[in-house]
GROMACS .gro file of C-alpha atoms in nm:
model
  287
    1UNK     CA    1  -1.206   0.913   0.087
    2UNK     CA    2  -1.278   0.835   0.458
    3UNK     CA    3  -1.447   0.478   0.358
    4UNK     CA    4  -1.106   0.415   0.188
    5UNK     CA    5  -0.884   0.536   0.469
    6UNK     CA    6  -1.097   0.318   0.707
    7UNK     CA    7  -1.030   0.042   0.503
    8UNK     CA    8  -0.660   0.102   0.531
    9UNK     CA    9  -0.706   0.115   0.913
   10UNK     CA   10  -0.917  -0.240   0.904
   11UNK     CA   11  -0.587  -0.401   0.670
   12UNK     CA   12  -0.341  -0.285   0.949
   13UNK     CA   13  -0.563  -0.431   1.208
   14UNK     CA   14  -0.560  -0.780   1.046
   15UNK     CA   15  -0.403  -1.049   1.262
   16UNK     CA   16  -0.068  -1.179   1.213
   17UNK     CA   17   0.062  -1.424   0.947
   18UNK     CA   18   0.334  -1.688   1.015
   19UNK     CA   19   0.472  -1.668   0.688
   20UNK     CA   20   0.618  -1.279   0.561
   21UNK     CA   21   0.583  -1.229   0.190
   22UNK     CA   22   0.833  -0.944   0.178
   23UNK     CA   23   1.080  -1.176   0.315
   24UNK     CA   24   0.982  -1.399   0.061
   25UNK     CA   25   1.014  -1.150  -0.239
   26UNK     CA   26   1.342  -0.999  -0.118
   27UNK     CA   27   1.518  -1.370  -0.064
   28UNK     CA   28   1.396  -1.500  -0.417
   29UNK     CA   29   1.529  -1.183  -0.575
   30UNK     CA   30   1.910  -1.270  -0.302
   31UNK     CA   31   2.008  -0.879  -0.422
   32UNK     CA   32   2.388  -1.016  -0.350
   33UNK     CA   33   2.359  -1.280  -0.591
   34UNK     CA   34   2.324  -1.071  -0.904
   35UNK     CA   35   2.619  -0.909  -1.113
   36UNK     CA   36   2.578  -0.528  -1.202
   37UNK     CA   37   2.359  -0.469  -1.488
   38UNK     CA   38   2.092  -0.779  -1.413
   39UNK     CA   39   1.763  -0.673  -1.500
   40UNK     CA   40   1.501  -0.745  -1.162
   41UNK     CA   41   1.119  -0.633  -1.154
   42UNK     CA   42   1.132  -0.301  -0.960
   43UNK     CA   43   0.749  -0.207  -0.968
   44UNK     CA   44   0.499  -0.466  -1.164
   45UNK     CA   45   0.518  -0.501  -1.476
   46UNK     CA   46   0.142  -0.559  -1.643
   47UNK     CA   47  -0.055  -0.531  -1.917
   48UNK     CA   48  -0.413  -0.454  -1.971
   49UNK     CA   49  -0.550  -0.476  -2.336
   50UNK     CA   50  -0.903  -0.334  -2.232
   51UNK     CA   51  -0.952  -0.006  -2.040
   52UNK     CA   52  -1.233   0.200  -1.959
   53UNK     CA   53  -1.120   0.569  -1.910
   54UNK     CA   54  -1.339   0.853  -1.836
   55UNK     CA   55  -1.187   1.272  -1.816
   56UNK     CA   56  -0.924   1.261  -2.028
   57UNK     CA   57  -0.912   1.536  -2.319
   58UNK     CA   58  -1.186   1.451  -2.585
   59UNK     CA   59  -0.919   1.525  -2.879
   60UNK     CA   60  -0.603   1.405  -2.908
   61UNK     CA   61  -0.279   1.591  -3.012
   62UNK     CA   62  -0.004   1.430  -3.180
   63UNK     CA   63   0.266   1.546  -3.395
   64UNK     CA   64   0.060   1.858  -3.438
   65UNK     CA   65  -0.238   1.705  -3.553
   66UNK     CA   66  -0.538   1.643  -3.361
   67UNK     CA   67  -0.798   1.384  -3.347
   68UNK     CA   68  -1.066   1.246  -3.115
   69UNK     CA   69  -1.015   1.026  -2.869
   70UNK     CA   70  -1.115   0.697  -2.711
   71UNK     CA   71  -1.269   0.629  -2.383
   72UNK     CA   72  -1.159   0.231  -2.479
   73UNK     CA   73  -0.770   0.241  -2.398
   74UNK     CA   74  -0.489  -0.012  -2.330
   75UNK     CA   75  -0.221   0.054  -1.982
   76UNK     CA   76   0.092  -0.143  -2.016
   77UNK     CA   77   0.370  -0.061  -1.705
   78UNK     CA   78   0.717  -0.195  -1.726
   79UNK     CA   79   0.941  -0.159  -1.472
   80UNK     CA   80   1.275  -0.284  -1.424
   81UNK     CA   81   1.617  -0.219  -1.179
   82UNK     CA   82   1.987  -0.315  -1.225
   83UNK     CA   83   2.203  -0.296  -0.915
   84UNK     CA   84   2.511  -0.117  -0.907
   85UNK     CA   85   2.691  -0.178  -0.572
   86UNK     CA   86   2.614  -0.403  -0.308
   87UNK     CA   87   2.704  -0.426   0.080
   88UNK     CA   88   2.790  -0.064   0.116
   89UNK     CA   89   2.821   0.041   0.458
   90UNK     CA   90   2.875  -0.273   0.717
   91UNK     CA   91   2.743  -0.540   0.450
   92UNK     CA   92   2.420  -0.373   0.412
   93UNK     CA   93   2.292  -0.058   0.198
   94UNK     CA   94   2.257  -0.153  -0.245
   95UNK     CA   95   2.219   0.097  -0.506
   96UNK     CA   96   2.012   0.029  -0.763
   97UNK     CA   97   1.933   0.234  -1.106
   98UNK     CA   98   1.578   0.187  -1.194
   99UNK     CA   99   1.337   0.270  -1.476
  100UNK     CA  100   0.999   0.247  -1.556
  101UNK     CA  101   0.766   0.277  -1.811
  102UNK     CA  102   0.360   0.357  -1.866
  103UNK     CA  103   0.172   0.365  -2.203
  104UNK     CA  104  -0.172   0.482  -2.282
  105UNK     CA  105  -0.250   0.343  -2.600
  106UNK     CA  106  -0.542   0.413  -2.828
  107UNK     CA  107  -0.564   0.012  -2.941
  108UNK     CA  108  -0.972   0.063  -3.076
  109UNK     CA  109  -0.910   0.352  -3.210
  110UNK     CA  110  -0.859   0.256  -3.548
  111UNK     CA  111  -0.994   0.564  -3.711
  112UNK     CA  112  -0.663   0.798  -3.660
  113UNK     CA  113  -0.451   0.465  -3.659
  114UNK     CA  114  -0.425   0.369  -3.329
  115UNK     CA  115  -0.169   0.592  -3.175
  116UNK     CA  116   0.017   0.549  -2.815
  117UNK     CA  117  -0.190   0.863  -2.647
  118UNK     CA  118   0.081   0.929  -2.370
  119UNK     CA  119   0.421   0.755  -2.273
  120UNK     CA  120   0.571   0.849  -1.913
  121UNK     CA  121   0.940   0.774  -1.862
  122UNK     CA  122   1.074   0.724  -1.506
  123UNK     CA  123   1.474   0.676  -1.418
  124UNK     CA  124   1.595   0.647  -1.078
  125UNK     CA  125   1.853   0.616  -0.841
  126UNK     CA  126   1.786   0.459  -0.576
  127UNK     CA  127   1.959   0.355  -0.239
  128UNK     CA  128   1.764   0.083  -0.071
  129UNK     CA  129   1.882  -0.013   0.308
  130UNK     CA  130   1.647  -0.344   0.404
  131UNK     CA  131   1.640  -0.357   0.777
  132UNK     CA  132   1.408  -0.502   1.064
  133UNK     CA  133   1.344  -0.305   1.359
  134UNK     CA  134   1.064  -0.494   1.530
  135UNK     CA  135   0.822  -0.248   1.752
  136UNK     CA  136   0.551  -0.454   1.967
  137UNK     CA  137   0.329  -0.604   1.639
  138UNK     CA  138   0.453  -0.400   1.374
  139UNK     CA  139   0.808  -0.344   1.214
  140UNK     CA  140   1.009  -0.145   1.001
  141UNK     CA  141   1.151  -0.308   0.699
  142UNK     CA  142   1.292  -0.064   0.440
  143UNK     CA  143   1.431   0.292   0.371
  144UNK     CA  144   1.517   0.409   0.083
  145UNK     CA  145   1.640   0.762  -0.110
  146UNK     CA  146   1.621   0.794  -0.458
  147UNK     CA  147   1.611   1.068  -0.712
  148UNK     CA  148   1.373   1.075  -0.939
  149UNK     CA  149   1.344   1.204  -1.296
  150UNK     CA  150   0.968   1.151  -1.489
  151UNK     CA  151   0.886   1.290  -1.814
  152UNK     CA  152   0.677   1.242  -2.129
  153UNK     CA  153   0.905   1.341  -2.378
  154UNK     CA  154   0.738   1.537  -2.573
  155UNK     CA  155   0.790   1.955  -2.629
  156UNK     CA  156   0.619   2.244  -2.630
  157UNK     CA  157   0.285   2.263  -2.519
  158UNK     CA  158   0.267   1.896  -2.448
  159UNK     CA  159   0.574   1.868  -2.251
  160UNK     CA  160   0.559   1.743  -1.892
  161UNK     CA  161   0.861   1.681  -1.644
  162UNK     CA  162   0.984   1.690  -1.293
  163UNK     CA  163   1.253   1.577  -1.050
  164UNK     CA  164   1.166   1.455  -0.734
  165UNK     CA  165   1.408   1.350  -0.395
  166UNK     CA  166   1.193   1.090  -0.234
  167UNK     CA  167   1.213   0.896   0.073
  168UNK     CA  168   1.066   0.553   0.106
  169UNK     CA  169   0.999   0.389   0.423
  170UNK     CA  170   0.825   0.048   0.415
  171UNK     CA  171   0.663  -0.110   0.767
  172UNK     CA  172   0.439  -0.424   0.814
  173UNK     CA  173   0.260  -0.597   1.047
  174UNK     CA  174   0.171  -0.979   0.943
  175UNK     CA  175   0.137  -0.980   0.614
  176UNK     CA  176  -0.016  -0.651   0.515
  177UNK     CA  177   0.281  -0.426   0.403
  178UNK     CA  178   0.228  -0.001   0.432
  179UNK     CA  179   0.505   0.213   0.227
  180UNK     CA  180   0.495   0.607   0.328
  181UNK     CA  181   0.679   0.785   0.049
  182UNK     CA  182   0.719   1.191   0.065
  183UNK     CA  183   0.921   1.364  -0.177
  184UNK     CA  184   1.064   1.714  -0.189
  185UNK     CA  185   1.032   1.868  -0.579
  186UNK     CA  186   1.362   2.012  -0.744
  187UNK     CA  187   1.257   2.391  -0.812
  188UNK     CA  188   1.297   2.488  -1.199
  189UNK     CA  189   1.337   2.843  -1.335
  190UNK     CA  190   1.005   2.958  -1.501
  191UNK     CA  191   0.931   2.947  -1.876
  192UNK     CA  192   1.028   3.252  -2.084
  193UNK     CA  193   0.766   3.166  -2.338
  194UNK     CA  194   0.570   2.811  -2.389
  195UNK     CA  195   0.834   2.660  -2.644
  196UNK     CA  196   1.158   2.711  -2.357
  197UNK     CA  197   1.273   2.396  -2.318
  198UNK     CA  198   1.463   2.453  -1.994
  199UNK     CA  199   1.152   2.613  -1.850
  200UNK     CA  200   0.923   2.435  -1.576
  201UNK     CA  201   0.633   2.243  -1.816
  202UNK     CA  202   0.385   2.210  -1.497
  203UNK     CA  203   0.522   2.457  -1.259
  204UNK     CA  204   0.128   2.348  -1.009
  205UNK     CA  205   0.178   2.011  -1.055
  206UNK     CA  206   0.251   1.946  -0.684
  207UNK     CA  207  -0.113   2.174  -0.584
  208UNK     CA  208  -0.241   1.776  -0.782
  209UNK     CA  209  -0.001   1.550  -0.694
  210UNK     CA  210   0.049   1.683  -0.348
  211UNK     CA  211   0.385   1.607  -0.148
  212UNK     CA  212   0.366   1.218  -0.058
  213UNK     CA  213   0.163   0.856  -0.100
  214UNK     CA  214   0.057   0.656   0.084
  215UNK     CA  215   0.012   0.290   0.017
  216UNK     CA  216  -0.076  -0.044   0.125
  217UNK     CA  217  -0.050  -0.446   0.034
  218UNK     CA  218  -0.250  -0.702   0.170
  219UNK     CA  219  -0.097  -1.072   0.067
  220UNK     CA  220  -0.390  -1.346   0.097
  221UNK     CA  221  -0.294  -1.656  -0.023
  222UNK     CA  222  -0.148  -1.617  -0.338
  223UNK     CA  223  -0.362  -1.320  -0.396
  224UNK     CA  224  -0.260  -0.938  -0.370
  225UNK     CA  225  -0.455  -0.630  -0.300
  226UNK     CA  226  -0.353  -0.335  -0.350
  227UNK     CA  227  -0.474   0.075  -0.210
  228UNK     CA  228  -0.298   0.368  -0.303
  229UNK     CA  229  -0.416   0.723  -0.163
  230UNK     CA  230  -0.263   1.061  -0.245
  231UNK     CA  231  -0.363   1.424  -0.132
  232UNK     CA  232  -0.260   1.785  -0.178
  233UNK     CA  233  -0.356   1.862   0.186
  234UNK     CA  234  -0.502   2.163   0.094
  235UNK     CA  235  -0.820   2.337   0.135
  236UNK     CA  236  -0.974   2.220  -0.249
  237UNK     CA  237  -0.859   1.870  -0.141
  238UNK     CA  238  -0.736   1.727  -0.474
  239UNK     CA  239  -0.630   1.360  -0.464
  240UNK     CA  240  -0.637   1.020  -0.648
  241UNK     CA  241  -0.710   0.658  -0.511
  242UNK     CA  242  -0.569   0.336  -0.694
  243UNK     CA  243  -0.734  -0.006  -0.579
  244UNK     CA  244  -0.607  -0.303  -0.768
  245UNK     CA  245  -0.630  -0.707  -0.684
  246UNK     CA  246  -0.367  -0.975  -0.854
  247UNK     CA  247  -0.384  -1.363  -0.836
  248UNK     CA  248  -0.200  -1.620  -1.035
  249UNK     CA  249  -0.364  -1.715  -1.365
  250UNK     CA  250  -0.081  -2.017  -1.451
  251UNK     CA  251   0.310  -2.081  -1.396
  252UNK     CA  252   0.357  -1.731  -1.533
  253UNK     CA  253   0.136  -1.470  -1.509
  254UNK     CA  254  -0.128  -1.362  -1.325
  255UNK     CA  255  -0.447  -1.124  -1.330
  256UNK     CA  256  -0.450  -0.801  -1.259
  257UNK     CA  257  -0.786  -0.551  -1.202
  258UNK     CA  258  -0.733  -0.215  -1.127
  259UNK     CA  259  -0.952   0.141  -1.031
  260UNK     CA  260  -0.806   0.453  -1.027
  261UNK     CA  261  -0.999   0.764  -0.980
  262UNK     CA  262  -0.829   1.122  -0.906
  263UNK     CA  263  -0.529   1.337  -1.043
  264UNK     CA  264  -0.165   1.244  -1.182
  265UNK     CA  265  -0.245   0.878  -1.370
  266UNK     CA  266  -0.037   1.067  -1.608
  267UNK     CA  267   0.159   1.306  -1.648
  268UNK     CA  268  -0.072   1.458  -1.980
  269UNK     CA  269  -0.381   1.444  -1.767
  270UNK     CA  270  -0.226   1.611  -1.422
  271UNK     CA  271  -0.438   1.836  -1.372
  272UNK     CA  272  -0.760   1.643  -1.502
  273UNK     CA  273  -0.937   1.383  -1.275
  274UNK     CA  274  -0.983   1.115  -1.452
  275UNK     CA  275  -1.132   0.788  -1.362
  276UNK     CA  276  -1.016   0.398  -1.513
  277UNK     CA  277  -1.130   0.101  -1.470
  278UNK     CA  278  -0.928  -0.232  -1.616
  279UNK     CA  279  -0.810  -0.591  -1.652
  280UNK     CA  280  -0.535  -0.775  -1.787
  281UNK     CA  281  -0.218  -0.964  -1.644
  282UNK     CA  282   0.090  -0.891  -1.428
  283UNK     CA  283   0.390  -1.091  -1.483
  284UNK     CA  284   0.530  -1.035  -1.125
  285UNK     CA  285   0.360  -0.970  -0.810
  286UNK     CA  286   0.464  -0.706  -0.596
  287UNK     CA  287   0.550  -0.935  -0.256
   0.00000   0.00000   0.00000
């Protein structure tokens, strides 16, 4: 963990960059330009076809029936926003509904027919009020509020939801981006027995997921890298890190490698730590 923070502290020491590749992504996406209901990438949108996960549950349970898993997995993310109003206080301020998508699918594992091991659904609402406030070498770019409601819709035992406010604050210096998101969780009364269906499914997740994250981007040519670190701040220090690189591949897509290693890749495995590594492509880059 303090390797990884160092290297955060070594991206936001790089020099500057003429050229600002959030400026970049927010004018070719021109927010004013698009009617309501336009889809836009909100977070990337990627597939990888071969995974290597290691912690996750040895069986799996599905529609009551259980079977053993895979360590050999595919990760597919899709993530997409519509806006909804534009220019809302003093021609600035858009409100955008979002929602996103991440699959853990059981491709190899042919034996129990290849089911989808996991599905997390994420909507959100989400004002977004670009600014620039320059201080000395570094500025502040966005805030943004949005509510947030993820699930994996499934019941019982295997349920898993929460509803999050979070705040989003986005600051960069040259062309290394750093977003600091906290969120506050929506209490939920407790479960009067495991099948209650308006009963909190994973009333510790927070003691996993912890209270914020902290991330980074690095643009480099036309290649992206990627660090994400969260933390419980607490005393048994339970966290997850997400490292992942990008460059273009053609006209359309590009690759995408990722590591993650720590708590909350899913909602299913919360509570495990689990460690991935993966390739595949991205169809948009994130700046």
């Amino acid at each position: 963990m303090k390797l990884l923070i160092g290297s955060l502290l070594l991206w936001t020491a790089l020099p500057l960059f003429a050229a600002d590749a959030l400026d970049k992504r927010l004018k070719a996406e021109q927010w004013d330009n698009y009617e309501p209901f336009t889809l836009l990438p909100h977070k990337t949108n990627y597939l990888m076809p071969l995974t290597y996960v290691d912690g996750i549950a040895s069986t799996l349970n599905r529609d009551g029936a259980s079977a053993p898993s895979d360590n050999l997995e595919a990760k597919f993310q899709l993530s997409l926003k519509t806006p909804l109003w534009s220019k809302i206080y003093k021609d600035n301020g858009y409100l955008f509904f979002a929602f996103t998508q991440q699959a853990y699918w059981q491709a190899y594992n042919t034996e129990v027919s290849s089911p989808f091991r996991e599905t997390n659904y994420e909507p959100e609402l989400i004002l977004m009020l670009p600014h620039y406030r320059n201080y000395e070498e570094a500025a502040s770019r966005i805030i943004s509020l949005s509510i947030s409601h993820q699930s994996n819709g499934r019941a019982g035992e295997l349920s898993r939801s929460w509803n999050r406010l979070k705040l989003s604050w986005v600051t960069s210096i040259g062309n290394v981006f750093i977003n600091f998101e906290p969120w506050y969780r929506f209490n939920e009364q407790k479960k009067t027995s495991v099948d209650d269906p308006k009963g909190d499914d994973n009333p510790d997740i927070t003691k996993y997921m912890g209270w914020f994250e902290l991330s980074a981007a690095y643009k480099q040519d036309d290649a992206t890298w990627r660090l994400m670190l969260r933390n419980n701040l607490r005393s048994d220090n339970k966290g997850a890190v997400r490292f992942s690189y990008s460059q273009p591949f053609n006209r359309h897509i590009r690759l995408y490698a990722e590591l993650f290693t720590g708590y909350g890749e899913s909602l299913i495995d919360y509570d495990r730590s689990v460690t991935r590594i993966g390739i595949g492509f991205e169809l948009n880059d994130i700046l």
